[in-house]
Short mmCIF file of C-alpha atoms in Angstrom, two decimals:
data_model
loop_
_atom_site.label_atom_id
_atom_site.label_comp_id
_atom_site.label_asym_id
_atom_site.label_seq_id
_atom_site.Cartn_x
_atom_site.Cartn_y
_atom_site.Cartn_z
CA MET A 1 0.00 0.00 0.00
CA ARG A 2 1.50 3.31 -1.11
CA LEU A 3 -0.36 6.53 -0.37
CA ARG A 4 -0.28 10.05 -1.62
CA ARG A 5 1.35 12.29 0.92
CA ALA A 6 -0.89 13.82 3.55
CA ARG A 7 0.47 17.32 4.13
CA THR A 8 -0.07 20.07 6.65
CA VAL A 9 -0.32 23.73 5.76
CA ASN A 10 3.44 24.07 6.16
CA GLY A 11 4.05 21.34 3.57
CA ARG A 12 5.46 18.69 5.91
CA VAL A 13 4.20 15.12 6.01
CA ARG A 14 1.98 14.51 9.03
CA ILE A 15 2.73 11.43 11.15
CA ALA A 16 1.06 10.14 14.33
CA PHE A 17 2.75 8.29 17.20
CA LEU A 18 0.59 6.45 19.71
CA GLY A 19 1.73 4.83 22.95
CA ALA A 20 1.96 4.82 26.72
CA GLY A 21 3.90 8.05 27.15
CA VAL A 22 5.47 7.91 23.68
CA GLY A 23 8.88 8.31 25.30
CA LEU A 24 7.85 11.04 27.75
CA HIS A 25 7.90 10.49 31.51
CA SER A 26 4.59 10.17 33.28
CA GLU A 27 2.99 13.10 35.05
CA GLY A 28 4.20 13.52 38.62
CA SER A 29 7.03 11.01 38.17
CA ASP A 30 10.81 11.48 38.32
CA ARG A 31 11.39 8.66 35.84
CA GLN A 32 13.25 9.52 32.67
CA GLY A 33 10.87 8.17 30.03
CA LEU A 34 12.62 6.75 26.95
CA PRO A 35 15.55 9.05 26.09
CA MET A 36 16.47 7.28 22.84
CA LEU A 37 12.89 7.48 21.57
CA LEU A 38 12.75 11.18 22.44
CA ALA A 39 16.06 11.75 20.64
CA LEU A 40 14.59 10.04 17.58
CA LEU A 41 11.34 12.03 17.66
CA THR A 42 13.23 15.30 18.15
CA ARG A 43 15.23 14.65 14.99
CA LEU A 44 12.23 13.44 12.99
CA ALA A 45 10.34 16.61 13.91
CA VAL A 46 12.74 18.55 11.68
CA ASP A 47 11.31 16.83 8.59
CA PHE A 48 7.84 15.72 9.65
CA ASP A 49 4.83 17.18 11.43
CA LEU A 50 4.58 14.87 14.47
CA VAL A 51 1.64 14.47 16.83
CA LEU A 52 2.01 12.25 19.91
CA TYR A 53 -1.06 10.50 21.35
CA SER A 54 -0.22 9.37 24.87
CA LEU A 55 -2.27 6.68 26.60
CA ILE A 56 -1.02 7.87 30.00
CA ARG A 57 -0.79 11.33 31.50
CA VAL A 58 2.68 12.73 30.84
CA ASN A 59 4.61 15.87 31.69
CA ALA A 60 3.67 18.18 28.82
CA SER A 61 6.62 20.47 29.52
CA SER A 62 9.02 17.73 28.39
CA VAL A 63 7.64 17.53 24.85
CA PRO A 64 10.41 18.32 22.33
CA LYS A 65 10.08 21.57 20.40
CA GLY A 66 7.96 21.33 17.26
CA ILE A 67 5.96 18.28 18.38
CA ARG A 68 2.29 18.39 19.37
CA LEU A 69 1.01 16.36 22.32
CA ARG A 70 -2.47 14.90 22.72
CA GLN A 71 -3.07 12.81 25.85
CA ILE A 72 -5.82 11.06 27.77
CA THR A 73 -8.09 13.06 30.02
CA SER A 74 -7.21 13.63 33.67
CA LEU A 75 -10.80 12.80 34.66
CA LYS A 76 -11.29 9.71 36.82
CA LEU A 77 -12.70 7.37 34.20
CA PRO A 78 -12.10 3.70 33.32
CA SER A 79 -9.01 3.21 31.15
CA HIS A 80 -10.99 1.94 28.15
CA VAL A 81 -13.15 5.07 28.24
CA LYS A 82 -10.06 7.29 28.33
CA TYR A 83 -8.58 5.38 25.40
CA MET A 84 -11.80 5.80 23.43
CA LEU A 85 -11.80 9.54 24.05
CA LEU A 86 -8.22 9.75 22.79
CA VAL A 87 -9.16 7.74 19.70
CA ILE A 88 -12.01 10.17 19.04
CA THR A 89 -9.47 13.00 19.30
CA PHE A 90 -7.28 11.22 16.76
CA VAL A 91 -10.23 10.78 14.37
CA PHE A 92 -11.11 14.46 14.67
CA ASP A 93 -7.47 15.45 14.03
CA HIS A 94 -7.16 13.08 11.07
CA LEU A 95 -10.35 14.31 9.41
CA ARG A 96 -9.13 17.90 9.67
CA ARG A 97 -5.56 17.23 8.50
CA PRO A 98 -4.95 13.63 7.45
CA PHE A 99 -2.02 11.64 8.75
CA ALA A 100 0.19 9.74 6.31
CA ILE A 101 1.33 7.06 8.80
CA ILE A 102 0.18 5.78 12.19
CA ASN A 103 2.96 4.55 14.50
CA ALA A 104 2.40 2.52 17.65
CA ILE A 105 4.97 2.23 20.41
CA SER A 106 4.43 -1.35 21.67
CA ALA A 107 1.88 -3.92 20.58
CA PHE A 108 -0.76 -3.43 23.28
CA PRO A 109 -2.78 -1.34 23.69
CA ALA A 110 -1.21 1.12 21.23
CA GLY A 111 -0.50 -1.44 18.51
CA ARG A 112 -4.01 -2.83 18.46
CA ILE A 113 -5.50 0.67 18.26
CA ALA A 114 -3.09 1.67 15.48
CA VAL A 115 -3.81 -1.43 13.38
CA ILE A 116 -7.57 -0.83 13.64
CA LEU A 117 -7.24 2.88 12.82
CA GLY A 118 -4.94 2.02 9.93
CA ALA A 119 -7.54 -0.35 8.47
CA VAL A 120 -10.39 2.13 8.91
CA PHE A 121 -8.56 5.09 7.35
CA ARG A 122 -6.40 3.11 4.91
CA ARG A 123 -3.15 4.31 6.39
CA PRO A 124 -0.06 2.16 7.06
CA ALA A 125 0.21 1.05 10.68
CA ILE A 126 3.78 0.69 11.92
CA VAL A 127 4.23 -1.15 15.22
CA HIS A 128 7.49 -0.68 17.15
CA LEU A 129 8.35 -3.47 19.60
CA ILE A 130 10.49 -1.90 22.31
CA GLY A 131 9.89 -3.96 25.45
CA SER A 132 8.56 -7.30 26.68
CA GLU A 133 5.89 -7.80 23.99
CA THR A 134 7.27 -11.00 22.48
CA VAL A 135 9.14 -12.41 25.49
CA MET A 136 8.44 -15.03 28.14
CA ILE A 137 10.65 -15.79 31.14
CA PRO A 138 8.37 -17.92 33.35
CA ASP A 139 10.49 -18.16 36.51
CA ILE A 140 10.29 -14.39 37.06
CA GLY A 141 6.88 -13.87 35.48
CA TYR A 142 8.30 -11.58 32.80
CA GLY A 143 6.89 -11.12 29.32
CA ASP A 144 3.55 -10.38 27.68
CA LEU A 145 3.40 -13.84 26.11
CA LEU A 146 2.93 -15.46 29.53
CA LYS A 147 -0.65 -14.12 29.63
CA PRO A 148 -2.91 -16.07 27.21
CA ARG A 149 -5.20 -13.15 26.33
CA LEU A 150 -2.30 -10.77 25.84
CA ARG A 151 -0.41 -13.36 23.80
CA LYS A 152 -3.37 -13.66 21.45
CA ILE A 153 -3.60 -9.87 21.02
CA VAL A 154 0.15 -9.44 20.51
CA GLY A 155 0.20 -12.21 17.92
CA TRP A 156 -2.68 -10.62 16.01
CA VAL A 157 -1.09 -7.16 16.08
CA CYS A 158 2.29 -8.49 14.93
CA LYS A 159 0.66 -10.28 11.99
CA LYS A 160 -1.60 -7.41 10.94
CA ALA A 161 0.79 -4.45 11.23
CA ASP A 162 1.97 -3.14 7.86
CA VAL A 163 5.47 -2.82 9.31
CA LEU A 164 6.74 -4.60 12.42
CA ILE A 165 9.90 -3.06 13.86
CA VAL A 166 12.32 -4.59 16.36
CA GLN A 167 15.42 -3.06 17.89
CA THR A 168 17.99 -5.84 17.53
CA GLU A 169 18.62 -9.09 15.70
CA TYR A 170 18.42 -10.73 19.14
CA GLN A 171 14.88 -9.40 19.55
CA ARG A 172 13.94 -10.40 16.00
CA LYS A 173 14.98 -14.02 16.63
CA LEU A 174 13.01 -14.13 19.88
CA THR A 175 9.95 -12.65 18.21
CA GLU A 176 9.98 -15.10 15.33
CA GLY A 177 10.82 -18.04 17.57
CA ASN A 178 8.07 -17.31 20.10
CA LEU A 179 5.29 -16.31 17.68
CA GLN A 180 6.15 -18.11 14.40
CA LEU A 181 4.92 -15.11 12.43
CA GLY A 182 6.28 -16.11 9.04
CA ARG A 183 6.49 -12.47 7.92
CA GLU A 184 9.12 -9.81 7.39
CA ILE A 185 10.32 -8.18 10.59
CA THR A 186 12.19 -4.91 10.16
CA LEU A 187 15.27 -4.24 12.26
CA LEU A 188 15.43 -0.50 12.95
CA SER A 189 17.13 0.59 16.15
CA GLN A 190 16.76 3.70 18.21
CA ARG A 191 20.14 5.10 19.17
CA VAL A 192 21.97 7.30 21.66
CA GLU A 193 22.52 11.02 21.25
CA VAL A 194 26.31 10.68 21.52
CA THR A 195 26.88 14.41 22.05
CA MET A 196 25.41 13.94 25.53
CA PHE A 197 28.16 11.48 26.51
CA PRO A 198 31.68 12.91 26.22
CA PHE A 199 34.34 10.37 25.38
CA ARG A 200 37.24 9.96 27.81
CA GLU A 201 40.08 7.57 27.16
CA ARG A 202 40.95 5.74 30.36
CA SER A 203 42.95 2.88 31.80
CA ILE A 204 42.23 0.45 34.61
CA SER A 205 43.32 1.74 38.02
CA PHE A 206 42.67 0.43 41.51
CA PRO A 207 40.23 0.29 43.06
CA VAL A 208 38.43 -0.61 39.81
CA LYS A 209 35.30 1.53 39.52
CA PHE A 210 32.34 -0.48 38.28
CA LEU A 211 29.04 1.14 37.27
CA HIS A 212 25.57 -0.38 36.94
CA VAL A 213 22.66 1.61 35.45
CA ALA A 214 19.18 0.10 35.80
CA SER A 215 16.17 0.13 38.07
CA PHE A 216 15.81 -2.72 40.55
CA GLN A 217 13.58 -5.37 38.96
CA PRO A 218 13.74 -9.14 38.34
CA VAL A 219 14.52 -8.95 34.61
CA LYS A 220 17.62 -6.84 35.35
CA ASP A 221 18.76 -9.70 37.61
CA GLN A 222 20.70 -7.69 40.17
CA GLU A 223 21.20 -10.80 42.28
CA THR A 224 23.52 -12.02 39.51
CA LEU A 225 25.09 -8.55 39.42
CA PHE A 226 25.90 -8.48 43.12
CA ARG A 227 27.08 -12.10 43.25
CA ALA A 228 29.41 -11.46 40.31
CA PHE A 229 30.72 -8.30 41.92
CA ALA A 230 31.31 -10.11 45.23
CA LYS A 231 33.44 -12.68 43.41
CA ILE A 232 35.38 -9.93 41.62
CA GLY A 233 35.91 -8.15 44.93
CA ARG A 234 37.54 -11.21 46.44
CA GLN A 235 40.30 -11.02 43.82
CA VAL A 236 40.82 -7.31 43.08
CA GLU A 237 40.19 -4.06 44.88
CA CYS A 238 37.01 -2.56 43.44
CA ARG A 239 33.95 -0.40 44.03
CA LEU A 240 30.46 -0.47 42.47
CA THR A 241 28.18 2.53 41.89
CA VAL A 242 24.54 1.69 41.17
CA VAL A 243 22.36 4.27 39.41
CA GLY A 244 18.63 3.61 39.44
CA GLU A 245 15.60 3.43 41.68
CA GLY A 246 14.52 0.66 44.04
CA PHE A 247 17.84 -0.23 45.64
CA ASN A 248 16.85 1.10 49.05
CA ASP A 249 14.73 -2.04 49.37
CA THR A 250 15.54 -3.97 52.57
CA ALA A 251 16.03 -7.20 50.61
CA VAL A 252 18.72 -5.51 48.52
CA GLN A 253 20.50 -4.17 51.57
CA GLN A 254 20.40 -7.59 53.24
CA MET A 255 21.81 -9.19 50.08
CA LEU A 256 24.75 -6.77 50.15
CA ILE A 257 25.39 -7.62 53.79
CA ASP A 258 25.16 -11.37 53.19
CA LEU A 259 27.65 -11.07 50.31
CA GLU A 260 29.91 -8.86 52.47
CA ILE A 261 30.00 -6.06 49.87
CA GLU A 262 27.87 -3.46 51.66
CA ASN A 263 30.94 -1.20 52.09
CA LYS A 264 31.93 -1.53 48.42
CA VAL A 265 28.55 -0.69 46.84
CA LYS A 266 27.09 2.80 46.60
CA CYS A 267 23.47 3.17 45.48
CA VAL A 268 22.85 6.74 44.33
CA GLY A 269 19.21 6.37 43.29
CA LEU A 270 17.55 7.87 40.25
CA VAL A 271 19.64 10.36 38.26
CA LYS A 272 18.31 12.73 35.60
CA HIS A 273 19.27 11.57 32.15
CA ASP A 274 21.03 14.82 31.26
CA GLU A 275 23.23 14.39 34.35
CA ILE A 276 24.06 10.70 34.16
CA TRP A 277 27.09 11.32 31.96
CA HIS A 278 29.00 12.33 35.10
CA HIS A 279 28.77 8.76 36.37
CA PHE A 280 30.07 7.36 33.08
CA GLN A 281 32.99 9.78 33.24
CA ASP A 282 34.03 8.36 36.61
CA ALA A 283 33.65 4.65 35.71
CA ASP A 284 36.15 2.05 34.52
CA ILE A 285 33.69 -0.72 33.54
CA LEU A 286 29.93 -0.96 33.06
CA LEU A 287 28.61 -4.17 34.64
CA HIS A 288 25.27 -5.27 33.13
CA SER A 289 23.33 -8.34 34.25
CA SER A 290 19.95 -8.34 32.46
CA ARG A 291 18.15 -11.50 31.42
CA TYR A 292 16.45 -9.63 28.56
CA GLU A 293 16.81 -6.33 26.73
CA SER A 294 15.24 -5.27 23.45
CA LEU A 295 18.23 -2.95 22.95
CA CYS A 296 19.73 -1.31 26.11
CA GLY A 297 20.52 2.39 26.13
CA ALA A 298 22.83 2.18 29.14
CA VAL A 299 25.22 -0.09 27.26
CA MET A 300 25.45 2.30 24.30
CA GLU A 301 25.82 5.30 26.60
CA ALA A 302 28.78 3.56 28.23
CA MET A 303 30.32 2.78 24.85
CA ALA A 304 29.91 6.40 23.75
CA SER A 305 31.64 7.54 26.94
CA GLY A 306 34.58 5.18 26.51
CA VAL A 307 33.54 2.82 29.32
CA PRO A 308 34.15 -0.85 28.36
CA VAL A 309 31.21 -3.14 29.03
CA CYS A 310 30.98 -6.55 30.70
CA GLY A 311 27.46 -7.83 30.31
CA THR A 312 25.06 -10.60 29.48
CA ALA A 313 24.25 -11.73 25.94
CA VAL A 314 20.96 -9.89 25.50
CA GLY A 315 19.87 -6.92 23.38
CA ILE A 316 22.64 -5.00 21.63
CA LEU A 317 25.31 -7.02 23.46
CA ALA A 318 23.98 -10.24 21.91
CA ASP A 319 24.19 -8.62 18.47
CA LEU A 320 27.67 -7.17 18.88
CA GLY A 321 29.40 -9.70 21.11
CA ASP A 322 33.16 -10.00 21.13
CA PRO A 323 35.27 -7.87 20.52
CA PHE A 324 32.96 -4.93 21.32
CA ALA A 325 32.26 -6.15 24.86
CA MET A 326 32.99 -8.95 27.31
CA ILE A 327 29.97 -11.25 27.11
CA ALA A 328 28.57 -13.71 29.67
CA SER A 329 25.53 -15.97 29.64
CA PRO A 330 22.47 -14.55 31.40
CA HIS A 331 21.88 -15.58 35.01
CA ASP A 332 25.47 -16.80 35.47
CA PRO A 333 27.34 -14.73 38.09
CA ASP A 334 30.52 -16.81 37.84
CA GLU A 335 30.85 -16.25 34.09
CA LEU A 336 30.08 -12.54 34.46
CA ALA A 337 32.73 -12.25 37.17
CA ASN A 338 35.32 -14.20 35.19
CA CYS A 339 34.93 -12.13 32.02
CA SER A 340 35.20 -8.95 34.11
CA LEU A 341 38.38 -10.19 35.76
CA ALA A 342 39.80 -11.13 32.35
CA LEU A 343 39.21 -7.58 31.10
CA ILE A 344 40.81 -6.04 34.18
CA ARG A 345 43.93 -8.15 33.63
CA ASP A 346 44.24 -7.45 29.89
CA ALA A 347 45.14 -3.80 29.30
CA GLU A 348 45.46 -4.31 25.54
CA ARG A 349 41.99 -5.83 25.34
CA TYR A 350 40.60 -3.04 27.53
CA HIS A 351 41.84 -0.29 25.20
CA ARG A 352 40.89 -2.16 22.02
CA GLN A 353 37.36 -2.75 23.28
CA GLN A 354 37.09 0.89 24.29
CA ARG A 355 38.01 2.12 20.80
CA LEU A 356 35.92 -0.41 18.86
CA ALA A 357 32.80 0.22 20.93
CA ARG A 358 33.17 3.99 20.65
CA ASP A 359 33.61 3.79 16.86
CA TYR A 360 30.53 1.59 16.58
CA VAL A 361 28.31 3.96 18.55
CA MET A 362 29.60 6.98 16.63
CA ASN A 363 28.63 5.27 13.37
CA HIS A 364 25.24 4.15 14.74
CA ASP A 365 24.03 7.22 16.63
CA ALA A 366 20.74 9.10 16.92
CA ALA A 367 21.37 10.94 13.65
CA SER A 368 21.83 7.71 11.67
CA ALA A 369 18.75 6.20 13.35
CA ALA A 370 16.64 9.20 12.35
CA LYS A 371 17.82 8.90 8.76
CA ASN A 372 16.86 5.21 8.68
CA TYR A 373 13.40 5.96 10.06
CA LYS A 374 12.94 8.84 7.64
CA ASP A 375 13.82 6.57 4.72
CA LEU A 376 11.26 4.02 5.93
CA PHE A 377 8.51 6.62 6.26
CA MET A 378 9.22 8.16 2.86
CA ASN A 379 9.13 4.73 1.24
CA TRP A 380 5.54 4.28 2.49
CA ILE A 381 4.21 7.68 1.46
CA LYS A 382 5.70 8.16 -2.01
#
């Protein structure tokens, strides 16, 4: 399906994005939203007329310049009623100035809405898979596919979307393996705004300064993180700084005590995204322990900053592998510790990994991602 361009009065193609926040942080929350998605939208707004339809209340002041925000009502109504009101707003907007493309961030509920609207108005529906939509990790209850009703909806959306986008080859293989879609899946990654992360060439010094950036949740597997760090700490002098919320939990503090690393670990809590570069500047190694990532911004931010990464084979790390990072199997603290110790003891490897990772991120940054997305959009509206 190719469509004539739908234009606004200023001559730019009009494109809708629909999702839970669409990259913006929720109203009244200190969370950072999705920085890579916002970087992408900010760049796309130079060439397209973008309107964001948010299925949650977000902080309107954080909307990038040149982008219009439409969001659900603040009235106390059932979620499905709020969604319907937002859909009515979309229909009104589209009838006044037609959209060329409807994008959905995640399969449900945004993807289902976008596919239906695309069919009604004969517009291409592009669904971006950015999280746990096509994943299932039963022992921690993680992944949309663990819920039968949600699995059915996700499968339908992934089959019906005109374009289905994933962030990594790792995510594409999981999606195809878990859903058996038998269709083309487009790999189109969001990327880091590298100008926000100054590069600093560094060498290992003692104590080795490890950094971990993630909120405390089962899929990030911080038990593996702390067990790996405890093993490292028994062999070399080291410290660990943890950036993210949730680590003041009593269970976390007891784990640190039990592992005898409570005096080596500093949990600094949530840090604003435009200030987190300071922590990368002070780090020697990023230690990442996730059991699943669709991509992982923290890894690419570390690479941009010149911080070598030791992490599990998920997301971008599964795609890149050696020699861009030291890779361990998920949920294996011994392997994660051993690959970290190997990097500490190999100065040549440390510097080579630093340079290769930095070069990769520089060649695959937010600007290149925006160009790839622009090319995709233009291909559908010529």
